[in-house]
PDB file of C-alpha atoms in Angstrom:
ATOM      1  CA  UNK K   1      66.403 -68.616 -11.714  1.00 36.00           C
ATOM      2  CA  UNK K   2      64.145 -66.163 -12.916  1.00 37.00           C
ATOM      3  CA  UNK K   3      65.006 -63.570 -15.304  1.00 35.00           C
ATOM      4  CA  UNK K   4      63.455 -59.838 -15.586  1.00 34.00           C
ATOM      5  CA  UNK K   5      65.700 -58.820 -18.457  1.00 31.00           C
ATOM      6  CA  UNK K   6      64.197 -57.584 -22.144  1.00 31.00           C
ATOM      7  CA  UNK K   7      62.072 -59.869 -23.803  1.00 34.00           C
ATOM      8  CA  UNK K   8      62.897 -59.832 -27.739  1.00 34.00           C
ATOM      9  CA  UNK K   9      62.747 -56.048 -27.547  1.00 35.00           C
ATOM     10  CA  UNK K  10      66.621 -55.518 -26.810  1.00 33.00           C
ATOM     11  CA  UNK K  11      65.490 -52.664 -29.554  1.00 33.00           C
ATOM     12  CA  UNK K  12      63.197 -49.922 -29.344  1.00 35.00           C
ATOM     13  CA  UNK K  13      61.955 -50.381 -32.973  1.00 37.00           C
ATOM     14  CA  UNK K  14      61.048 -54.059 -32.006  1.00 39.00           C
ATOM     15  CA  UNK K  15      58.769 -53.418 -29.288  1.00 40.00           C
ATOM     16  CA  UNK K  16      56.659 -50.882 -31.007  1.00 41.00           C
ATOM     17  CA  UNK K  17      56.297 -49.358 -35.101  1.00 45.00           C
ATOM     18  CA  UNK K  18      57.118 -45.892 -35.974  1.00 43.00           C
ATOM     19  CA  UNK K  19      55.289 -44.139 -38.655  1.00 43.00           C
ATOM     20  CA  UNK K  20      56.936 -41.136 -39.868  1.00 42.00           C
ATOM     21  CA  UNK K  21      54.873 -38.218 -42.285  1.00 47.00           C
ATOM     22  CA  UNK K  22      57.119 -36.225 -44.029  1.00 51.00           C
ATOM     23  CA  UNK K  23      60.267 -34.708 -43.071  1.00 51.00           C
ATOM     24  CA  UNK K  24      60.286 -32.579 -39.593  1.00 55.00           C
ATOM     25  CA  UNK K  25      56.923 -34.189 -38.098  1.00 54.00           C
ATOM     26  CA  UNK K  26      57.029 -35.927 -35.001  1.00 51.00           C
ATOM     27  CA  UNK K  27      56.898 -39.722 -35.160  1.00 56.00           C
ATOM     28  CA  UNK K  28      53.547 -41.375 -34.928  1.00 50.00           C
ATOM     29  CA  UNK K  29      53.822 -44.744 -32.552  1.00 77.00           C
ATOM     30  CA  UNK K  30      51.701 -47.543 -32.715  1.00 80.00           C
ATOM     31  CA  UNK K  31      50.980 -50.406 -30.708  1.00 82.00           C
ATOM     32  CA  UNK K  32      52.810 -53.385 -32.066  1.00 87.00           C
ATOM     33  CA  UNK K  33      52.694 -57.174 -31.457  1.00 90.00           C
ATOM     34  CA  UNK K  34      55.281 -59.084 -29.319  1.00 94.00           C
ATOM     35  CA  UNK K  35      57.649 -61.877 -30.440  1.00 93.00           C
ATOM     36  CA  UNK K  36      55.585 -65.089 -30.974  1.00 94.00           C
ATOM     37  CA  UNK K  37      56.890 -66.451 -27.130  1.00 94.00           C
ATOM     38  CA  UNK K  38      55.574 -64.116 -25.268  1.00 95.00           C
ATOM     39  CA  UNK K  39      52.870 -62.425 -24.419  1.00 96.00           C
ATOM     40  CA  UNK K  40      52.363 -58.440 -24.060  1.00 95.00           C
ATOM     41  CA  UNK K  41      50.052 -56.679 -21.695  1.00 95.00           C
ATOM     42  CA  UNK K  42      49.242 -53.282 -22.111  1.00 95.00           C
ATOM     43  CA  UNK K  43      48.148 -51.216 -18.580  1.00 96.00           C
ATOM     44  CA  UNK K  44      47.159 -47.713 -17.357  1.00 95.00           C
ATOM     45  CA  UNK K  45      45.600 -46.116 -14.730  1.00 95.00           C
ATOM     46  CA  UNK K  46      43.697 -43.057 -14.153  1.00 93.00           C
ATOM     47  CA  UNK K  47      42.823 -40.748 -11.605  1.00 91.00           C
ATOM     48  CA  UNK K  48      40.740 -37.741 -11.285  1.00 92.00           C
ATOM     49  CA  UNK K  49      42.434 -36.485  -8.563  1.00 85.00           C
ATOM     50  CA  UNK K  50      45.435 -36.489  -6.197  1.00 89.00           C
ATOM     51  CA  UNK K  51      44.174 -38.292  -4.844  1.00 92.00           C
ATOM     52  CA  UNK K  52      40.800 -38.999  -7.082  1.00 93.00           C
ATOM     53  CA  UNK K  53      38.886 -41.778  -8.020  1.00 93.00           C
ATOM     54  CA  UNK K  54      40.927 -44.117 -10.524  1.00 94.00           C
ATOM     55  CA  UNK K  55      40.469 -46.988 -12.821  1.00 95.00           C
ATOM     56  CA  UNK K  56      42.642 -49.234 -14.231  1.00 95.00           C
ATOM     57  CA  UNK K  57      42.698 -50.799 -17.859  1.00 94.00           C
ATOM     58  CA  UNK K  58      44.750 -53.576 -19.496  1.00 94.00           C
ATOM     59  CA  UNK K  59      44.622 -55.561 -22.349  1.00 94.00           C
ATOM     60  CA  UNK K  60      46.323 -59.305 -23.033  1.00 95.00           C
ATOM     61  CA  UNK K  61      47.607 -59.380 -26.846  1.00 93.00           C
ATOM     62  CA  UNK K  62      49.682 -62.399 -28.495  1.00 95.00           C
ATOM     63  CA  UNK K  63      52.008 -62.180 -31.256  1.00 95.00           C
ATOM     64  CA  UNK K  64      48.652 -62.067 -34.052  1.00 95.00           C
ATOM     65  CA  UNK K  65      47.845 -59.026 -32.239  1.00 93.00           C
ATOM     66  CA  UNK K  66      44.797 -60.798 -31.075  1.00 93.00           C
ATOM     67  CA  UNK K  67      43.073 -60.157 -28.101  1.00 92.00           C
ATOM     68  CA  UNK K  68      43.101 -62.873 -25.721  1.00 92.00           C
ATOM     69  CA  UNK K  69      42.238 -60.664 -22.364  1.00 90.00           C
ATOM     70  CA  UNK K  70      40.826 -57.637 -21.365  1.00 92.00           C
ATOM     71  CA  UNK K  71      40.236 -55.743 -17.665  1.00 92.00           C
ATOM     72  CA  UNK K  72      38.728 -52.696 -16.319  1.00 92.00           C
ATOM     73  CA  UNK K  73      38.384 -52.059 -12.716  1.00 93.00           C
ATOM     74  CA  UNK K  74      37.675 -49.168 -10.187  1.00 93.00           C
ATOM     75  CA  UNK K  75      40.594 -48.631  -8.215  1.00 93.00           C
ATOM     76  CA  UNK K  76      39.100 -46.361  -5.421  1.00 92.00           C
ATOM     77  CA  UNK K  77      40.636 -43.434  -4.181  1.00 93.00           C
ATOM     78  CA  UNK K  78      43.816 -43.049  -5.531  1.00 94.00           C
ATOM     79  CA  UNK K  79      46.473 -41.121  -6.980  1.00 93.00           C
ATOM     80  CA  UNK K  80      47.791 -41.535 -10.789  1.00 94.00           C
ATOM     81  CA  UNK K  81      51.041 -43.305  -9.793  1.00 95.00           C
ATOM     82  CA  UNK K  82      49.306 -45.868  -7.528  1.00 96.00           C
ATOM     83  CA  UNK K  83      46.522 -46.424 -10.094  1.00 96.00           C
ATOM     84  CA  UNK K  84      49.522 -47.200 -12.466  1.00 96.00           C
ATOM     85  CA  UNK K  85      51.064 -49.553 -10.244  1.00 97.00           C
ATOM     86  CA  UNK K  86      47.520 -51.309  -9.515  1.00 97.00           C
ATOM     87  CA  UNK K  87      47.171 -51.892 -12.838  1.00 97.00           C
ATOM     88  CA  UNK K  88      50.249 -53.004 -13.174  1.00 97.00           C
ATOM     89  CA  UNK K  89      50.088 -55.631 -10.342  1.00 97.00           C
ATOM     90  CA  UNK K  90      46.297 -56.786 -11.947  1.00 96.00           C
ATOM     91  CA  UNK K  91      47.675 -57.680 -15.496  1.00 96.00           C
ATOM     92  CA  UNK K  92      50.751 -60.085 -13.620  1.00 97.00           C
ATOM     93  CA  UNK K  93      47.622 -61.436 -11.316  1.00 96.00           C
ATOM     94  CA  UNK K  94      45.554 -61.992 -14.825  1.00 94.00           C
ATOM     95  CA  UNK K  95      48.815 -63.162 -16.770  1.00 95.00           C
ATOM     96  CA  UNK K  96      49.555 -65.749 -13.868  1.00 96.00           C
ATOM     97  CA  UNK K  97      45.847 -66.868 -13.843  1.00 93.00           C
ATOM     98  CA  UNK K  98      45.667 -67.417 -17.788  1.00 91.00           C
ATOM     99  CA  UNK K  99      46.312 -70.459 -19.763  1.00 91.00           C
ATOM    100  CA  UNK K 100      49.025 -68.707 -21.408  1.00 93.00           C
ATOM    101  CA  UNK K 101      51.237 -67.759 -18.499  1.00 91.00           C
ATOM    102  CA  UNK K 102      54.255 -70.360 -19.479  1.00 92.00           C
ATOM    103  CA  UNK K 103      54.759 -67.452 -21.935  1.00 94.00           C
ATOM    104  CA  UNK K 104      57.264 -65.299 -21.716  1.00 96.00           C
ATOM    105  CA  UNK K 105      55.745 -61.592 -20.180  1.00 96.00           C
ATOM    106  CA  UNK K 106      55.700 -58.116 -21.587  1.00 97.00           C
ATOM    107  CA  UNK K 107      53.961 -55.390 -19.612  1.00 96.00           C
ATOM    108  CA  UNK K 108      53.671 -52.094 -21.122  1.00 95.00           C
ATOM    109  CA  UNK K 109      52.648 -48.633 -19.379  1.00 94.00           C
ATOM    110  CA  UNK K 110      53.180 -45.681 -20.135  1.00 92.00           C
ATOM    111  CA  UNK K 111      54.214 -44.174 -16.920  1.00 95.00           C
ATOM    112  CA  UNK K 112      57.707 -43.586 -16.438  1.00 96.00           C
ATOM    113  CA  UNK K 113      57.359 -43.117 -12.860  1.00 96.00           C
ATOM    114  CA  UNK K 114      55.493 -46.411 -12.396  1.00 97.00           C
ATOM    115  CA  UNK K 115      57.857 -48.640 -14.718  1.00 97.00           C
ATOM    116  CA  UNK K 116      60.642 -46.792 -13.029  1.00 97.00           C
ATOM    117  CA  UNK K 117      59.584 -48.337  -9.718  1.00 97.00           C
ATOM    118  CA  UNK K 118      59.101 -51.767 -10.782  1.00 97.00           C
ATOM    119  CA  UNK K 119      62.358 -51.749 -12.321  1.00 96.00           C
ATOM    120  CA  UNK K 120      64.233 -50.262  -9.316  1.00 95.00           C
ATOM    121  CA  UNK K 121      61.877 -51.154  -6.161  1.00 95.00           C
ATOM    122  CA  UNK K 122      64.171 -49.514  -4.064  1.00 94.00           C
ATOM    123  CA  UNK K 123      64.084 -46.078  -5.512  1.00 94.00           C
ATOM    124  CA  UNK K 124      60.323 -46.435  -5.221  1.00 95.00           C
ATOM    125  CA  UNK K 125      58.773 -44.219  -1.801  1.00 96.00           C
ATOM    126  CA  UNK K 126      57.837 -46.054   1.017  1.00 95.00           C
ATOM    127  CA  UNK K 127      55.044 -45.695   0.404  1.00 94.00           C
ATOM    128  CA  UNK K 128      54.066 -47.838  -2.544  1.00 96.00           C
ATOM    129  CA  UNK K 129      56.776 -50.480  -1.031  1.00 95.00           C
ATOM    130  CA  UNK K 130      54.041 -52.643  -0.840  1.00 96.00           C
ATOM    131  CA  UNK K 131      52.316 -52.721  -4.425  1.00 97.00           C
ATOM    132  CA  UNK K 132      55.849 -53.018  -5.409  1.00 97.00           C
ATOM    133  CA  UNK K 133      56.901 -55.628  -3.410  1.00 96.00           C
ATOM    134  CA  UNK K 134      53.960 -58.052  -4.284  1.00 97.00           C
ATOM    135  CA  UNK K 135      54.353 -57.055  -8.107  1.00 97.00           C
ATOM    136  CA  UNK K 136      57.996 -58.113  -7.823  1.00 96.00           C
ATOM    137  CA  UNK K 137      57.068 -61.707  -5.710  1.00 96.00           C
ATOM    138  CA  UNK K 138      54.365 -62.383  -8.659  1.00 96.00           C
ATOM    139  CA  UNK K 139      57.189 -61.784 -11.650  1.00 96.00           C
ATOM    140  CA  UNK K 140      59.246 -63.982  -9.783  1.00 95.00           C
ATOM    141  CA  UNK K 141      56.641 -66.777 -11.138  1.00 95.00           C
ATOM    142  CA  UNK K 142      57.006 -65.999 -14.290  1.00 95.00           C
ATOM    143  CA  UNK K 143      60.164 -67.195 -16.260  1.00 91.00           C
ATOM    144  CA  UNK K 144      60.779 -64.001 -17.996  1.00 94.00           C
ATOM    145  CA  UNK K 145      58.930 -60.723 -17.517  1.00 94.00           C
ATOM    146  CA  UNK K 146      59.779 -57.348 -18.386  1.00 95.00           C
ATOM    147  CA  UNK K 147      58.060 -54.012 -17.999  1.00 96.00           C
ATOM    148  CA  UNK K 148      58.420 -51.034 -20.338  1.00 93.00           C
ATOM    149  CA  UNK K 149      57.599 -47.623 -20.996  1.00 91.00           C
ATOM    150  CA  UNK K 150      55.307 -47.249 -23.960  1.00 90.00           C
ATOM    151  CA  UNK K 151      54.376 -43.539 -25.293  1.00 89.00           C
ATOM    152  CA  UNK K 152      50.676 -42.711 -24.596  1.00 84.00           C
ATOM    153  CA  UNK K 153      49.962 -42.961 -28.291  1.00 84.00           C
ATOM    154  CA  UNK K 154      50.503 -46.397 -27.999  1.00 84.00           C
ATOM    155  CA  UNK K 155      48.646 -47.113 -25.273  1.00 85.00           C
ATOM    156  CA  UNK K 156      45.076 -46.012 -26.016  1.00 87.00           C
ATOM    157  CA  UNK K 157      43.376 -49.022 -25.651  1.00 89.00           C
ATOM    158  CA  UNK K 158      44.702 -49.675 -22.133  1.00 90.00           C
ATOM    159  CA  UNK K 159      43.712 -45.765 -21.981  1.00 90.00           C
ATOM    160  CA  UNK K 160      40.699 -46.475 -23.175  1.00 90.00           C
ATOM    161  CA  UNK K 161      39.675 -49.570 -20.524  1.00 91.00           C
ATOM    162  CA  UNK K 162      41.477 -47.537 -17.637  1.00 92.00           C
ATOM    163  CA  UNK K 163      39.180 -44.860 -18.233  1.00 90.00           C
ATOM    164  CA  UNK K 164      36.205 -47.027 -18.389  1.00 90.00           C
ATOM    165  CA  UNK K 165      36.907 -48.544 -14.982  1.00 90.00           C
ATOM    166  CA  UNK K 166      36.224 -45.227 -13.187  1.00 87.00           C
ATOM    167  CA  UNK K 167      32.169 -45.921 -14.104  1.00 86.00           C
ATOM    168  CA  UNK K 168      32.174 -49.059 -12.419  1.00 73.00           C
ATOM    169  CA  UNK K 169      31.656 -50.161  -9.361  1.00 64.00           C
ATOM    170  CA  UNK K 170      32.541 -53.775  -9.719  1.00 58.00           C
ATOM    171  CA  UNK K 171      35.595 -55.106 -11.856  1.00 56.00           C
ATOM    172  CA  UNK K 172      34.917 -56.506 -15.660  1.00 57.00           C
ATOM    173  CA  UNK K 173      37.346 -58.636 -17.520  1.00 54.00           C
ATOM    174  CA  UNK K 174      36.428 -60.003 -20.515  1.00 57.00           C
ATOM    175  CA  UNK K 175      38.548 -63.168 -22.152  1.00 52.00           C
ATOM    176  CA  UNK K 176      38.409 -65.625 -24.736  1.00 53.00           C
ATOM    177  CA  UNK K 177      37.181 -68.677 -24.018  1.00 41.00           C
ATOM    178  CA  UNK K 178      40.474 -70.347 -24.042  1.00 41.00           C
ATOM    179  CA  UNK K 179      42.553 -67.985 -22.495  1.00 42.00           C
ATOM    180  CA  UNK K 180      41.804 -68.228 -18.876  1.00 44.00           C
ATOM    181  CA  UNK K 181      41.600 -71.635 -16.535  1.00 43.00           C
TER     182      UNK K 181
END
C-alpha cells in the first residue's frame, strides 16, 4: 500500500533551517537536505501572465545536499498555478525515471495553492483535475512521497531554473552520470 504521509519531516524545523539575526527580525529560511532515505525535489513555475508564457524549474538533491538532477522547461501558455502543478508532475516523471527512485520522495514548492491541490485533489477546480489526477497515479509508484510548502526563500534555485525555462524552446535537464537509467 502506498503511503503519501510526511517523510522524516513530521517537524517543520526538520525539513528546512532557520537562521534568526537578532531579536525582532524575521527568520531567514534556507534550503536544507532531506533525511538520508529519501530524496527531495525542489519545483516552481512561472508565468508572465494569466495566462503567460511559463517555465518550470526543479532540482533533485540527496541527503549531502548534492545535486544529482536538474530541469528547466517551457511550459507554454499558462497560468502560475498550472505552471506549478507542471512542474510538479515533471520532477515525479524525473524522480520515477532516475536510478534513485526506490527512495523515499520529497517534493517541495512553494505554492500553497498548488501543494494544496495535490494534497486534497478534490478541492482542486475542474479544471486542473487532470494534472492532478496523473500526479496522484505517478506517486502511487512511489513507496512514500510527500509534497510540501517551502517559503520562496528557500526555493531560489528551483526559482532560479523555473525562470530559465521561459528562454527555451526545448526542455534541458542536466544529471549526473549516475543518477538517471
Amino acid at each position: 500500500m502506498t503511503s503519501h504521509s510526511a517523510v522524516g519531516c513530521s517537524l517543520l524545523s526538520e525539513c528546512f533551517r532557520v537562521h534568526i539575526r537578532g531579536s525582532g527580525a524575521r527568520p531567514q529560511l534556507s534550503w536544507s537536505p532531506p533525511p538520508e532515505d529519501s530524496i527531495k525535489i525542489n519545483v516552481d513555475g512561472s508565468s508572465l501572465g494569466k495566462p503567460g508564457h511559463a517555465g518550470i524549474g526543479g532540482v533533485l538533491r540527496d541527503h549531502t545536499g548534492a545535486e544529482l538532477c536538474c530541469f528547466s522547461k517551457y511550459a507554454g501558455v499558462v497560468d502560475s498555478n498550472i505552471a506549478e502543478l507542471l512542474a510538479i508532475r515533471e520532477a515525479v516523471e524525473v524522480f520515477l525515471a532516475s536510478r534513485v527512485r526506490d527512495k523515499k520522495l520529497i517534493t517541495e514548492s512553494d505554492s500553497k495553492i498548488a501543494v494544496s491541490w495535490v494534497n486534497n485533489p478534490n478541492a482542486a477546480p475542474w479544471s486542473v483535475r487532470n494534472i492532478i489526477n496523473y500526479i496522484v497515479n505517478l506517486r502511487s509508484q512511489i513507496s512514500k512521497s510527500v509534497v510540501l510548502h517551502i517559503f520562496r526563500e528557500a526555493n531560489q534555485r528551483a526559482d532560479f531554473l523555473a525562470k530559465q525555462g521561459l528562454t527555451f524552446s526545448q526542455s534541458l535537464a542536466f544529471s549526473a552520470a549516475t543518477t538517471l537509467s
